[in-house]
Structure formats: C-alpha cells, structure tokens
Coordinates of C-alpha atoms in Angstrom, one line a residue:
M1 CA -13.4 -41.6 28.4
N2 CA -16.6 -41.6 30.5
D3 CA -19.5 -39.8 28.7
A4 CA -21.9 -40.3 31.6
A5 CA -23.6 -37.1 32.8
P6 CA -22.6 -36.1 36.3
A7 CA -25.2 -36.5 39.0
P8 CA -27.3 -33.4 39.3
R9 CA -26.4 -31.2 42.3
R10 CA -29.1 -29.8 44.5
A11 CA -29.5 -26.1 44.0
R12 CA -28.1 -24.1 46.9
L13 CA -30.5 -21.7 48.4
R14 CA -29.2 -18.2 49.4
A15 CA -30.6 -17.0 52.7
P16 CA -33.1 -14.1 52.1
E17 CA -32.5 -10.8 53.8
L18 CA -33.5 -10.2 57.4
T19 CA -36.1 -7.4 57.4
G20 CA -38.6 -6.3 59.9
R21 CA -40.4 -3.0 60.5
G22 CA -39.8 -3.1 64.2
G23 CA -36.0 -3.0 63.9
W24 CA -33.3 -4.7 65.9
L25 CA -32.9 -5.3 69.6
N26 CA -29.8 -6.4 71.5
T27 CA -27.4 -4.9 69.0
G28 CA -26.7 -1.5 70.5
G29 CA -28.8 0.2 67.8
K30 CA -27.0 -1.4 64.8
E31 CA -29.1 -2.7 61.9
L32 CA -27.9 -6.1 60.8
T33 CA -27.9 -7.7 57.4
V34 CA -27.2 -11.2 56.2
S35 CA -23.9 -10.0 54.7
D36 CA -22.9 -8.6 58.1
L37 CA -23.1 -12.1 59.4
R38 CA -21.1 -13.7 56.7
G39 CA -18.3 -15.9 58.1
S40 CA -20.4 -17.0 61.0
I41 CA -22.8 -20.0 61.4
V42 CA -26.2 -18.4 61.8
I43 CA -29.2 -20.0 63.5
V44 CA -32.3 -18.0 62.8
D45 CA -34.9 -18.7 65.5
F46 CA -38.5 -17.8 64.4
W47 CA -40.4 -17.3 67.6
T48 CA -43.2 -15.5 69.3
F49 CA -43.3 -14.8 73.0
C50 CA -46.8 -16.3 73.7
C51 CA -45.6 -19.8 72.5
I52 CA -44.4 -22.2 75.3
N53 CA -42.6 -24.3 72.7
C54 CA -40.6 -21.2 71.6
L55 CA -39.7 -20.6 75.2
H56 CA -38.5 -24.2 75.5
V57 CA -36.3 -23.7 72.4
L58 CA -34.8 -20.5 73.9
D59 CA -33.7 -22.6 76.9
E60 CA -32.4 -25.4 74.6
L61 CA -30.2 -23.0 72.6
R62 CA -28.5 -21.4 75.7
E63 CA -25.8 -24.1 76.0
L64 CA -25.0 -24.1 72.3
E65 CA -24.9 -20.3 72.4
D66 CA -22.4 -20.2 75.2
K67 CA -20.2 -23.1 73.8
H68 CA -19.9 -21.7 70.3
R69 CA -20.1 -18.0 71.0
D70 CA -17.0 -17.3 68.7
T71 CA -18.5 -19.1 65.6
V72 CA -22.3 -19.2 66.0
V73 CA -24.6 -16.2 65.9
I74 CA -28.2 -16.9 66.9
V75 CA -30.7 -14.4 65.5
G76 CA -34.2 -14.3 66.9
V77 CA -36.9 -13.2 64.4
H78 CA -39.9 -12.3 66.4
S79 CA -43.0 -13.2 64.3
P80 CA -46.2 -12.4 66.2
K81 CA -49.3 -14.4 66.4
F82 CA -51.4 -12.0 68.5
V83 CA -52.0 -8.3 67.9
H84 CA -50.4 -7.4 71.2
E85 CA -47.2 -9.2 70.1
A86 CA -46.9 -6.9 67.1
E87 CA -46.4 -3.9 69.5
H88 CA -42.7 -3.1 69.7
Q89 CA -42.6 -2.4 73.4
S90 CA -44.1 -5.8 74.0
V91 CA -41.2 -7.4 72.1
V92 CA -38.7 -5.3 74.1
D93 CA -40.4 -6.5 77.3
A94 CA -40.4 -10.2 76.2
V95 CA -36.7 -10.1 75.3
E96 CA -35.8 -9.0 78.8
R97 CA -38.5 -11.1 80.5
Y98 CA -37.1 -14.3 79.0
G99 CA -33.4 -13.4 79.2
V100 CA -32.7 -13.5 75.4
R101 CA -29.0 -13.0 75.0
H102 CA -28.7 -12.6 71.2
P103 CA -29.9 -10.1 68.5
V104 CA -33.6 -10.1 67.9
L105 CA -35.4 -8.7 64.8
D106 CA -38.9 -7.4 65.5
D107 CA -40.9 -8.4 62.4
P108 CA -44.5 -7.4 63.1
D109 CA -45.6 -7.9 59.5
L110 CA -44.1 -11.4 59.2
A111 CA -42.0 -10.2 56.2
T112 CA -39.0 -12.5 57.0
W113 CA -41.2 -15.3 58.1
K114 CA -42.8 -15.3 54.6
Q115 CA -39.4 -15.0 52.8
Y116 CA -38.1 -18.1 54.7
A117 CA -41.4 -20.0 54.0
V118 CA -41.9 -20.7 57.7
R119 CA -45.0 -22.7 58.7
A120 CA -44.8 -23.0 62.5
W121 CA -43.5 -21.5 65.8
P122 CA -40.8 -22.3 66.6
T123 CA -38.7 -22.9 63.5
L124 CA -34.9 -22.8 63.3
T125 CA -33.1 -22.2 60.0
V126 CA -29.3 -22.7 59.8
I127 CA -27.3 -20.5 57.4
D128 CA -23.7 -21.5 56.7
P129 CA -20.7 -19.0 56.7
E130 CA -21.1 -18.4 53.0
G131 CA -24.8 -17.3 53.4
Y132 CA -26.6 -20.5 52.2
I133 CA -29.4 -22.3 54.0
V134 CA -28.3 -25.8 55.0
A135 CA -31.1 -27.0 57.4
Q136 CA -34.4 -26.2 58.9
H137 CA -35.9 -27.6 62.1
S138 CA -39.4 -27.2 63.5
G139 CA -40.4 -27.7 67.1
E140 CA -38.4 -28.9 70.1
G141 CA -35.6 -31.3 70.8
H142 CA -33.1 -30.3 68.1
A143 CA -30.2 -29.1 70.3
H144 CA -28.1 -32.2 69.8
A145 CA -28.7 -32.1 66.0
L146 CA -27.7 -28.5 65.9
E147 CA -24.5 -29.2 67.9
A148 CA -23.5 -31.9 65.4
L149 CA -24.3 -29.7 62.4
V150 CA -22.3 -26.8 64.0
A151 CA -19.3 -29.0 64.5
Q152 CA -19.5 -30.2 60.9
L153 CA -19.8 -26.6 59.6
E154 CA -16.9 -25.4 61.8
A155 CA -14.7 -28.2 60.4
E156 CA -15.8 -27.7 56.7
H157 CA -15.6 -23.9 56.7
G158 CA -12.5 -23.8 58.9
A159 CA -10.7 -25.9 56.2
K160 CA -12.1 -23.7 53.4
G161 CA -11.1 -20.5 55.1
T162 CA -14.7 -19.2 55.1
L163 CA -15.2 -19.4 58.9
R164 CA -14.6 -16.2 60.8
R165 CA -14.1 -16.5 64.6
G166 CA -14.7 -13.6 67.0
D167 CA -17.3 -11.8 69.1
G168 CA -20.8 -11.7 67.8
P169 CA -23.1 -8.7 67.4
Y170 CA -24.9 -9.1 70.7
V171 CA -25.0 -6.0 72.9
P172 CA -26.7 -6.5 76.3
P173 CA -29.3 -3.9 77.4
E174 CA -28.8 -1.8 80.6
P175 CA -30.4 -3.4 83.7
V176 CA -33.3 -1.6 85.4
A177 CA -33.8 -1.4 89.2
T178 CA -37.3 -2.2 90.4
N179 CA -38.7 -4.2 93.4
L180 CA -40.3 -6.7 91.1
R181 CA -39.4 -7.6 87.5
F182 CA -42.1 -9.2 85.4
P183 CA -44.0 -10.8 88.3
G184 CA -46.2 -13.7 87.4
K185 CA -48.8 -14.6 90.0
A186 CA -49.8 -13.6 93.6
L187 CA -51.7 -14.9 96.6
R188 CA -52.9 -13.6 99.9
L189 CA -51.2 -15.2 102.9
P190 CA -53.1 -15.8 106.1
S191 CA -51.1 -13.0 107.7
G192 CA -52.7 -10.5 105.2
N193 CA -49.4 -10.1 103.3
L194 CA -49.1 -10.9 99.6
L195 CA -46.8 -13.4 98.1
V196 CA -45.6 -12.8 94.6
S197 CA -43.7 -14.9 92.1
D198 CA -41.0 -12.5 90.8
S199 CA -40.4 -14.5 87.7
T200 CA -37.6 -12.8 85.9
R201 CA -35.6 -12.5 89.1
H202 CA -36.2 -16.2 89.9
Q203 CA -37.5 -15.6 93.4
L204 CA -40.7 -15.2 95.5
V205 CA -41.3 -11.9 97.2
E206 CA -43.5 -11.3 100.3
L207 CA -45.0 -7.8 100.3
E208 CA -47.0 -6.0 103.1
A209 CA -50.7 -5.6 102.6
D210 CA -50.0 -2.3 100.8
A211 CA -48.8 -4.4 97.9
E212 CA -45.6 -2.3 97.7
T213 CA -43.4 -2.7 100.8
V214 CA -41.0 -5.7 100.5
V215 CA -40.9 -7.9 103.7
R216 CA -38.5 -10.5 102.4
R217 CA -37.2 -12.1 99.2
I218 CA -37.3 -15.9 99.1
G219 CA -35.0 -18.2 97.2
E220 CA -31.3 -18.4 96.6
P221 CA -29.9 -18.8 93.0
G222 CA -31.0 -22.2 91.7
D223 CA -34.0 -22.5 94.0
F224 CA -36.4 -21.3 91.3
N225 CA -36.3 -20.6 87.6
E226 CA -39.0 -18.3 86.3
P227 CA -41.6 -19.3 89.0
Q228 CA -45.2 -18.6 88.1
G229 CA -48.3 -20.1 89.9
L230 CA -48.8 -20.2 93.7
A231 CA -51.4 -22.1 95.6
L232 CA -52.1 -22.1 99.4
L233 CA -52.7 -25.5 100.9
P234 CA -55.0 -26.2 103.8
D235 CA -52.0 -26.5 106.2
G236 CA -50.7 -23.0 105.3
K237 CA -47.9 -24.1 103.1
V238 CA -47.6 -22.8 99.5
I239 CA -47.1 -24.9 96.3
V240 CA -45.0 -23.1 93.7
A241 CA -45.1 -23.8 89.9
D242 CA -41.3 -23.7 89.3
T243 CA -41.9 -23.4 85.6
V244 CA -38.5 -23.6 83.8
N245 CA -37.2 -26.1 86.3
H246 CA -40.2 -28.3 85.4
R247 CA -40.9 -28.9 89.1
L248 CA -43.4 -28.1 91.9
R249 CA -41.8 -26.6 95.0
M250 CA -43.3 -26.3 98.5
Y251 CA -42.6 -23.2 100.5
D252 CA -43.4 -23.0 104.2
P253 CA -43.9 -19.4 105.3
A254 CA -43.6 -20.4 108.9
D255 CA -39.9 -21.4 108.7
G256 CA -38.9 -20.4 105.2
A257 CA -38.1 -24.0 104.1
I258 CA -38.2 -24.8 100.4
E259 CA -38.4 -28.4 99.1
T260 CA -39.1 -30.1 95.8
V261 CA -42.4 -32.2 95.9
A262 CA -42.9 -33.1 92.2
G263 CA -40.9 -33.4 89.1
T264 CA -37.4 -34.5 88.2
G265 CA -36.1 -31.3 86.7
R266 CA -36.3 -32.9 83.2
Q267 CA -38.9 -31.8 80.7
W268 CA -41.6 -34.3 79.9
W269 CA -41.5 -35.8 76.3
Q270 CA -44.0 -37.9 74.4
G271 CA -43.8 -41.5 75.6
S272 CA -42.7 -40.6 79.2
P273 CA -44.9 -41.7 82.1
T274 CA -47.9 -39.6 82.9
A275 CA -48.4 -40.9 86.5
G276 CA -46.5 -42.2 89.4
P277 CA -44.4 -41.1 92.4
A278 CA -44.2 -37.4 92.2
L279 CA -40.4 -37.1 92.4
E280 CA -39.9 -39.7 89.6
V281 CA -42.2 -38.3 86.9
D282 CA -41.1 -35.6 84.5
L283 CA -43.2 -32.4 84.2
S284 CA -43.3 -29.7 81.4
S285 CA -43.5 -26.0 82.2
P286 CA -46.1 -26.1 85.0
W287 CA -47.6 -22.5 84.8
D288 CA -50.2 -22.4 87.6
V289 CA -51.5 -24.4 90.5
A290 CA -54.8 -24.5 92.5
W291 CA -56.2 -26.5 95.4
W292 CA -59.4 -28.2 94.2
D293 CA -61.2 -31.4 94.9
G294 CA -58.7 -32.5 97.5
K295 CA -55.6 -32.2 95.2
V296 CA -53.3 -29.7 93.7
W297 CA -54.3 -29.1 90.1
I298 CA -51.5 -28.2 87.7
A299 CA -51.8 -26.1 84.4
M300 CA -49.2 -28.0 82.5
A301 CA -48.7 -25.4 79.8
G302 CA -45.8 -27.3 78.1
V303 CA -48.0 -30.2 77.1
H304 CA -51.4 -28.6 76.9
Q305 CA -52.8 -30.7 79.7
L306 CA -54.0 -30.5 83.4
W307 CA -52.3 -32.8 85.9
T308 CA -52.8 -33.3 89.6
Y309 CA -50.5 -33.7 92.6
D310 CA -51.7 -35.5 95.7
P311 CA -49.7 -34.4 98.7
Q312 CA -50.9 -37.2 100.9
A313 CA -50.0 -40.0 98.4
G314 CA -47.0 -38.2 97.0
T315 CA -48.1 -38.9 93.4
V316 CA -48.8 -37.0 90.2
G317 CA -51.0 -37.9 87.3
L318 CA -52.6 -36.8 84.1
A319 CA -56.1 -35.4 84.8
A320 CA -57.3 -33.8 81.5
G321 CA -56.1 -33.3 77.9
T322 CA -54.6 -35.4 75.2
S323 CA -51.5 -33.2 74.6
N324 CA -53.0 -32.1 71.3
E325 CA -53.2 -28.3 71.0
G326 CA -56.6 -26.9 70.3
L327 CA -60.0 -26.3 71.7
V328 CA -62.1 -29.5 72.1
D329 CA -64.6 -30.0 75.0
G330 CA -65.9 -33.3 76.4
P331 CA -64.7 -36.0 78.8
A332 CA -61.4 -35.0 80.4
A333 CA -59.4 -37.7 78.7
D334 CA -60.5 -36.5 75.2
A335 CA -60.3 -32.7 75.7
W336 CA -57.8 -30.5 73.9
F337 CA -56.2 -27.5 75.6
A338 CA -53.8 -24.9 74.3
Q339 CA -51.2 -23.8 76.9
P340 CA -53.4 -23.6 80.0
S341 CA -51.9 -20.9 82.1
G342 CA -54.3 -19.9 84.9
L343 CA -56.5 -21.8 87.4
A344 CA -59.1 -20.9 90.0
A345 CA -61.2 -23.1 92.2
A346 CA -64.8 -22.1 92.7
G347 CA -67.0 -24.7 94.4
D348 CA -67.8 -27.5 91.9
R349 CA -65.8 -25.9 89.1
L350 CA -62.2 -25.4 88.3
W351 CA -61.8 -22.4 86.0
V352 CA -59.0 -22.5 83.4
A353 CA -57.5 -19.6 81.4
D354 CA -56.5 -21.4 78.2
S355 CA -54.2 -18.9 76.7
E356 CA -53.4 -19.9 73.1
T357 CA -57.1 -20.3 72.3
S358 CA -57.9 -17.1 74.1
A359 CA -60.5 -19.0 76.0
L360 CA -62.1 -19.3 79.5
R361 CA -62.9 -22.9 80.2
W362 CA -63.9 -25.0 83.2
V363 CA -63.6 -28.5 84.6
E364 CA -66.5 -30.0 86.5
Q365 CA -67.1 -33.4 88.1
D366 CA -69.1 -35.8 86.0
G367 CA -69.9 -39.0 87.9
D368 CA -66.6 -40.7 88.6
G369 CA -64.7 -38.5 86.2
Y370 CA -64.4 -34.9 84.9
T371 CA -65.8 -33.0 81.9
V372 CA -64.2 -30.0 80.2
R373 CA -66.4 -27.1 78.9
T374 CA -65.8 -23.7 77.3
A375 CA -67.4 -20.5 78.4
V376 CA -65.6 -18.1 76.1
G377 CA -63.3 -18.8 73.1
R378 CA -63.4 -20.1 69.6
G379 CA -60.0 -21.6 68.7
L380 CA -56.3 -21.0 68.1
F381 CA -56.6 -18.1 65.6
D382 CA -59.6 -16.1 66.8
F383 CA -59.1 -13.4 69.4
G384 CA -59.9 -9.8 70.2
H385 CA -61.6 -7.5 72.8
R386 CA -65.3 -7.8 72.6
D387 CA -67.9 -7.8 75.4
G388 CA -71.4 -9.2 75.4
A389 CA -72.9 -12.6 75.0
A390 CA -70.3 -15.3 75.7
G391 CA -70.8 -16.9 72.3
Q392 CA -69.5 -13.9 70.5
A393 CA -67.2 -12.3 73.2
L394 CA -63.5 -12.3 72.6
L395 CA -60.3 -12.4 74.8
Q396 CA -56.7 -12.2 73.8
H397 CA -54.3 -14.6 75.4
P398 CA -55.5 -14.6 79.0
L399 CA -53.0 -15.9 81.6
G400 CA -55.0 -15.6 84.8
V401 CA -58.4 -16.3 86.3
T402 CA -59.9 -15.4 89.7
A403 CA -63.1 -16.6 91.3
L404 CA -65.2 -13.7 92.6
P405 CA -67.6 -13.8 95.6
D406 CA -70.8 -13.5 93.5
G407 CA -70.0 -16.6 91.5
S408 CA -68.6 -14.7 88.5
V409 CA -65.0 -14.9 87.3
A410 CA -62.4 -12.2 86.7
V411 CA -60.1 -12.9 83.8
S412 CA -56.7 -11.4 83.5
D413 CA -57.0 -10.7 79.8
T414 CA -53.2 -10.3 79.3
Y415 CA -52.8 -9.1 75.8
N416 CA -55.8 -6.8 75.9
H417 CA -54.2 -5.1 79.0
A418 CA -57.6 -5.5 80.7
L419 CA -59.4 -7.2 83.6
R420 CA -62.6 -8.9 82.3
R421 CA -65.5 -10.5 84.0
F422 CA -67.6 -13.5 83.0
D423 CA -71.1 -14.0 84.6
P424 CA -72.0 -17.7 84.2
V425 CA -75.6 -17.1 85.1
A426 CA -76.2 -14.4 82.5
G427 CA -73.7 -15.8 80.0
E428 CA -72.2 -12.3 79.6
V429 CA -68.7 -10.9 79.4
A430 CA -67.8 -7.4 80.5
T431 CA -64.7 -5.3 81.2
L432 CA -63.9 -4.4 84.8
A433 CA -60.7 -2.3 84.1
T434 CA -58.5 -1.3 81.3
D435 CA -55.1 0.5 81.0
L436 CA -53.3 -2.4 82.8
R437 CA -50.1 -3.7 81.4
E438 CA -50.0 -7.4 80.7
P439 CA -52.0 -8.5 83.7
S440 CA -51.1 -12.1 84.4
G441 CA -53.0 -12.8 87.6
A442 CA -55.2 -11.3 90.3
V443 CA -56.0 -12.0 93.9
L444 CA -59.0 -11.0 96.1
D445 CA -58.2 -8.9 99.2
G446 CA -61.4 -7.9 101.0
A447 CA -63.5 -5.6 98.7
D448 CA -60.4 -5.1 96.5
I449 CA -58.8 -7.1 93.7
V450 CA -55.0 -6.9 93.5
V451 CA -53.8 -7.3 89.9
V452 CA -50.4 -8.5 88.9
E453 CA -49.4 -5.9 86.2
S454 CA -46.5 -8.0 84.9
A455 CA -45.1 -5.5 82.3
R456 CA -45.4 -2.6 84.8
H457 CA -43.5 -4.7 87.4
R458 CA -46.0 -4.0 90.2
L459 CA -49.2 -5.1 91.9
T460 CA -52.1 -2.7 91.4
R461 CA -55.0 -2.6 93.9
L462 CA -58.4 -1.9 92.4
R463 CA -61.8 -1.6 94.0
L464 CA -64.1 -4.1 92.5
P465 CA -66.6 -2.0 90.6
E466 CA -70.4 -2.5 91.1
E467 CA -70.9 -2.1 87.4
S468 CA -68.8 -3.2 84.5
V469 CA -67.7 -1.2 81.5
R470 CA -69.0 -2.5 78.2
V471 CA -66.4 -2.6 75.4
E472 CA -67.6 -3.2 71.8
G473 CA -64.1 -3.8 70.8
A474 CA -62.9 -5.7 67.7
A475 CA -62.3 -9.2 66.5
H476 CA -58.9 -10.2 65.1
R477 CA -57.3 -13.2 63.4
T478 CA -53.6 -14.0 63.2
Q479 CA -51.6 -12.3 60.4
R480 CA -50.1 -15.7 59.7
P481 CA -51.1 -16.5 56.0
A482 CA -53.3 -19.4 55.3
T483 CA -51.9 -22.2 53.0
A484 CA -53.8 -22.7 49.8
V485 CA -54.5 -26.4 49.4
A486 CA -56.7 -28.3 46.9
P487 CA -60.0 -29.9 47.9
G488 CA -59.9 -33.7 47.7
A489 CA -56.7 -35.7 47.9
V490 CA -53.7 -34.0 49.5
R491 CA -50.4 -35.7 50.5
L492 CA -49.1 -34.7 53.9
D493 CA -45.3 -35.2 54.2
V494 CA -43.4 -34.6 57.5
V495 CA -39.8 -34.2 56.4
F496 CA -37.3 -35.6 58.9
T497 CA -33.6 -36.3 58.4
A498 CA -31.7 -37.8 61.3
P499 CA -28.6 -35.8 62.5
A500 CA -25.2 -37.0 61.4
G501 CA -24.2 -40.2 63.2
Q502 CA -27.7 -41.1 64.1
K503 CA -30.6 -43.0 62.6
L504 CA -34.2 -43.8 63.3
D505 CA -34.0 -46.9 65.6
G506 CA -37.0 -49.2 65.6
R507 CA -35.5 -52.0 67.7
Y508 CA -37.9 -51.3 70.6
G509 CA -40.9 -50.3 68.4
P510 CA -41.8 -47.5 66.0
S511 CA -39.5 -44.5 66.3
T512 CA -41.9 -42.1 64.7
R513 CA -45.5 -41.0 65.4
L514 CA -47.9 -38.8 63.5
L515 CA -51.3 -37.5 64.6
V516 CA -53.6 -35.5 62.4
G517 CA -56.9 -33.7 63.2
S518 CA -58.8 -30.6 62.0
T519 CA -60.9 -27.7 63.0
P520 CA -63.7 -27.9 62.1
P521 CA -63.7 -31.7 62.2
E522 CA -65.6 -31.9 58.9
L523 CA -62.7 -30.4 57.1
L524 CA -61.0 -33.9 57.0
L525 CA -63.0 -36.6 55.2
Q526 CA -60.0 -39.0 55.4
G527 CA -56.7 -39.1 57.2
E528 CA -57.6 -38.2 60.7
G529 CA -56.0 -40.1 63.6
K530 CA -52.7 -41.6 64.8
G531 CA -50.1 -43.6 62.9
T532 CA -46.4 -44.4 62.9
D533 CA -45.5 -43.1 59.3
L534 CA -44.4 -39.5 58.8
F535 CA -46.7 -39.2 55.8
R536 CA -50.5 -39.4 55.4
D537 CA -52.9 -39.3 52.4
L538 CA -55.6 -36.8 53.3
V539 CA -59.0 -36.1 51.7
L540 CA -60.2 -32.5 52.3
N541 CA -63.9 -31.6 52.2
G542 CA -64.4 -29.1 49.3
E543 CA -67.5 -27.8 51.0
V544 CA -65.4 -26.3 53.9
A545 CA -63.8 -23.1 52.7
E546 CA -61.1 -22.8 55.4
G547 CA -60.0 -24.4 58.6
V548 CA -57.0 -25.5 60.6
L549 CA -55.1 -28.8 60.2
H550 CA -53.6 -30.0 63.5
V551 CA -50.5 -32.1 62.9
S552 CA -48.4 -33.5 65.7
A553 CA -45.2 -35.4 64.8
M554 CA -42.4 -37.1 66.8
A555 CA -39.2 -38.8 65.7
A556 CA -36.6 -40.5 68.0
S557 CA -33.1 -40.7 66.5
C558 CA -30.4 -42.8 68.1
D559 CA -26.6 -43.2 67.8
D560 CA -25.9 -45.3 64.7
D561 CA -23.7 -47.9 66.4
P562 CA -24.7 -51.5 66.0
D563 CA -22.4 -52.7 68.8
N564 CA -24.0 -50.4 71.4
E565 CA -27.0 -52.1 72.9
Y566 CA -28.2 -48.9 74.6
P567 CA -27.5 -46.0 72.2
A568 CA -28.2 -42.4 73.2
C569 CA -31.5 -41.3 71.7
H570 CA -33.1 -37.9 71.2
V571 CA -36.7 -36.9 70.7
H572 CA -37.7 -34.3 68.1
Q573 CA -41.3 -33.1 68.2
Q574 CA -43.5 -30.4 66.9
D575 CA -47.2 -29.5 66.9
W576 CA -48.4 -27.6 63.8
G577 CA -51.7 -25.7 63.6
V578 CA -51.7 -25.0 59.9
P579 CA -54.4 -22.5 58.7
V580 CA -55.6 -23.7 55.3
R581 CA -57.7 -22.2 52.6
L582 CA -59.3 -24.6 50.1
S583 CA -58.8 -23.6 46.5
G584 CA -59.0 -25.3 43.1
D585 CA -55.5 -24.1 42.3
G586 CA -54.1 -25.0 45.7
D587 CA -51.3 -27.5 46.4
T588 CA -51.9 -31.2 46.5
R589 CA -48.9 -31.7 48.7
L590 CA -48.4 -30.2 52.2
A591 CA -44.8 -30.5 53.4
L592 CA -43.9 -29.8 57.0
V593 CA -40.2 -29.9 57.9
L594 CA -39.5 -31.4 61.3
A595 CA -35.7 -31.6 60.6
G596 CA -33.7 -31.3 57.4
M597 CA -34.6 -29.8 54.1
D598 CA -37.6 -30.5 51.9
A599 CA -36.2 -31.8 48.5

C-alpha cells in the first residue's frame, strides 16, 4: 500500500464570459457566449486597430484559420486604446478595412480584457473544447506554437469525444461598391492627376484632378497588399510602401511598370540585418515614404524606426530609432518612436507623424548625423483634441503630415477626424478643418489641400483657410487600467514556455533577450537596460506616483532534435508598455506572459 499523497494538480481555469457593450460583428446579428463555442478550440485575440503588432497577428492567424476552420474558432475582442477606437462604427470600419474573417466582440469598456487579466495588445488566449483556458501568448510570432497546440488539442479532445467539428459562427458582411475603399495616402503627379493607394482593394488608383474620376486602376492581384505611402522621385517614378508585403515597390507612370526595389517579402525580426542590399534585407510594415536628403526615407511602423532606401546604391539601412516603442528625443540612434506612419520633407526638416504617441516630430541634420525632436506629443497614453501652445496641445493617433508653403505643417489628425496645423515659428497648434472621417494623409494642389478621408472612401478638396479655428477640446488617457505595484523592490518575470517539441536553443548564443526602461526615466532606480534573462529585479522610485514600464522581450525556440545541426527556429516577441501606479499595497511581482501560463 502506498500512502504517499498524490502530486497536486494545477487548478483548471474556466474561461470567463465574453461580454462587450458594443456587441458582435461578423455573426449575422447573433450574440455569442462561451457555451455556444463549446466543442471548438477557441483562440481569443485581444486587439485594437491602431496597433501594428495586432495587425501582424491578424495576418499570422489567417493560415491557421483556413487550415482548421472546422475545429478552431477565432474570436477577436476589440479592446480600444484611443477614444476613437471605442466608437462602434470605427470598429465596424476596421473589421472591413483589415479583412477580419472571424467573429469580433466590440468591448469599448475593456470588460472582457479585465476578466481575462490581459496586459498588452495583442494577446491570444486559447480555450479548449471543454471551456478551460490552456495557454496565453502575447505579441507576435506564435503561429507555429498555436499550430502545435491546436493539433494536440484536436487529438486529445477527439479521443475524448469532446471535439465538435463543423462550420464556425462567422457570417461575412455584404460588400459595398465604391471607387475607393479605405484609401491610405495620395500624391499629385506631374500631369496634375492624383495617385491614391486604395489600401483595402490592394491597388493604386489614378484620379483626374477633380479627385473623383477614375483614370486607371494599377496592380493585379498579388502586386500590392494594403499599400500605403507614396513618394515621387526626381525622375518621375513613384515609390510605394507595400505595407503588408513588407516591401517597397516602384511604379513608373510613363509605362505602368511595377517592380520590387526593397524588401524580401519577409517581416523583419529582432536580430535580422538592418542594412545591406535592398532586395536582401527584410522590412516590417513600411507605412509611408518621402524623398529627403537624397534618399527615400521610410516610416517603418512595424519596428518603430525610420529607415532609408538609396536608389543609386540599391541599399537600405536603419536611420533612426532603437525599435523600442515610446517617445524619446535625441541623436537618431538613441531615439524612440511609436509606429511612425506619416512623413513630409520640408527643407532641412523631415516631419514625422508618430501615431502611437499622438505626436508630431521631426528629424534634422546635426553635423554628420541626425537628431530627432518633438513638436507636439507627450507619450503613449496621453492624447486628445486641444489647440494652443505646442507644449500643451494634443493630437489623437495622427497618420499623415503635409508641409505647407508658409513653413507650417498640416497634420492629418486621424482619430480626431480633423486637419490640424502646427506653426513652428509661433509654437502653436490650431485646427484647419473638422468633420472629416479618419483622414490619413493630404496633398497640396495649388491653393487647395486634398485630404484622404479614409473611412469615407474618398478624397476631399478643401481651400486652405487663411485663419484657423481654435478648439479648446479635451485631454484623454487610455481606459486601460494601471497596475498597482509596490515602491522599492519588484520582481519582473516574463513567462515563456516553448511549444511542444521545441526548446530554447543556446548553441549559437543567448536565445532570449529582455530590455527594460521607463517613462519618466526616474521611475526606475534599478533594473533598466538590456539582458539575456527573462527576469529582472527592479527598484521603483517611491517618489514617482505613476508612470509606464517599457518591457521588450524576445525568445527563440528551436526544434528539440539533437541530431539536427540546423533545427527550425521561431522567434516570439512582444513590447509591453505597462502603465503602473505606485502603492504601498501594490504587487511586488509583475508577471508578463510571452507564451504559456503563469503558475
């Protein structure tokens, strides 16, 4: 007889209900519950449509979604960061804009986000066919891990009889006919016509000067994938930011030719080269392009950096940004950006719409290098619509910037549905026009400015006003709750469990990386900087009431086969901006799940 006590079993966590005041999309009007999904493997994708990493994950999930359509149900839970993203129609637009082909719950109050204890966009939570949470993944690069887990769950629950195969609850919306569908950017061709990136239809469209009449549609299926930025080169050719293809294309209006000039079609990951022959270096969601200082500058939204492409040399290279997400000025190599999405050259300055910090910034030459400075903007979680002195003015996720003839700058203030103006001489921000719908770019045409109203699927011609309208407006902060942490010593743990059949492989060096910083910098007394362990002992300054911890983690897992000299490896990575509030009764441990479950 064996009297030894059995090993304790880990408690199984029942998946909380899926609730959201905005209701359901892509279900034909049906309200879904967790019990409705019983028998299926459910992947809950917590996303928000401003987030480039969330858009990457939508693309990562498509193959899994198609391959396992009879066993897997993906449910998007839209959890907004910005006020605009909490508007139901904005979520409806985003679901169409990005081709989301699964049910989406509109959760403007973050009710489900809180129930599932989510800390970052994007986060994926896996629920088994019996309704229990079995894994959580944050960030990008988890498609292969999910594929392995799905296969495991299919086998396990198929044998138990708890797996139900069949069609999922997705009901596609009715298509709508318009000349443009969620256009991104525009430019004026030497002919006087306008060229527009018709992003959702994956084409370019040339319009007559009236900004309405279609001259031609450019691009066959596969030529472009959600193209955005356009830049006219001195020789009359056009550089296109082919965003989801992670490439730059060149279009010649003279003969209609399209060719790839930069990018491999693969997404750039940490550790990949940041310079070299243009067709051999990976890019990551190039969102806009501009000709400045003898090169094409690239707003590399996917890695929070600016790169350049040199057409003469046929090379690309990193120009500014560390890949950390945030707002830090200074020498280009040390600056932080947050999803730069708009560029405009103006003499000795390159203006940048830095969308996730709701900021207008610029790059200027500084001796042999470049320096980054901020005109308007405070950080990741402060935004609004307020005019006046630049130091207190607020924007909300701007995607475009346009240099004006008088030296000022027009900002396509996307989530405020407005066109704003910054005067660098007076240091003032004003509003030029309101009642636009998600303006994502604008181009000068004589005395007019032509605005890309992305969510109205059109270009809108406006006369540049002699005087601006002043908007007192309001300041906002994200609804995302701050995490209460104790002042003093706090243990940071990044939880990572390698997928089945894989392991962390250090034969060629460390397979994990961790970078920690803070806003304001004085929040962290100890623990800032880079390392190779997925944990860090922090010391937080009790004299700072609140702030943001910036945590970037990467783990490379490889096939666990000692006889294979070159195992297949996969990179998992996530950037967390964690709002924290210091409190005497706060936690002394901060756990961030990269992959797996926090024990």
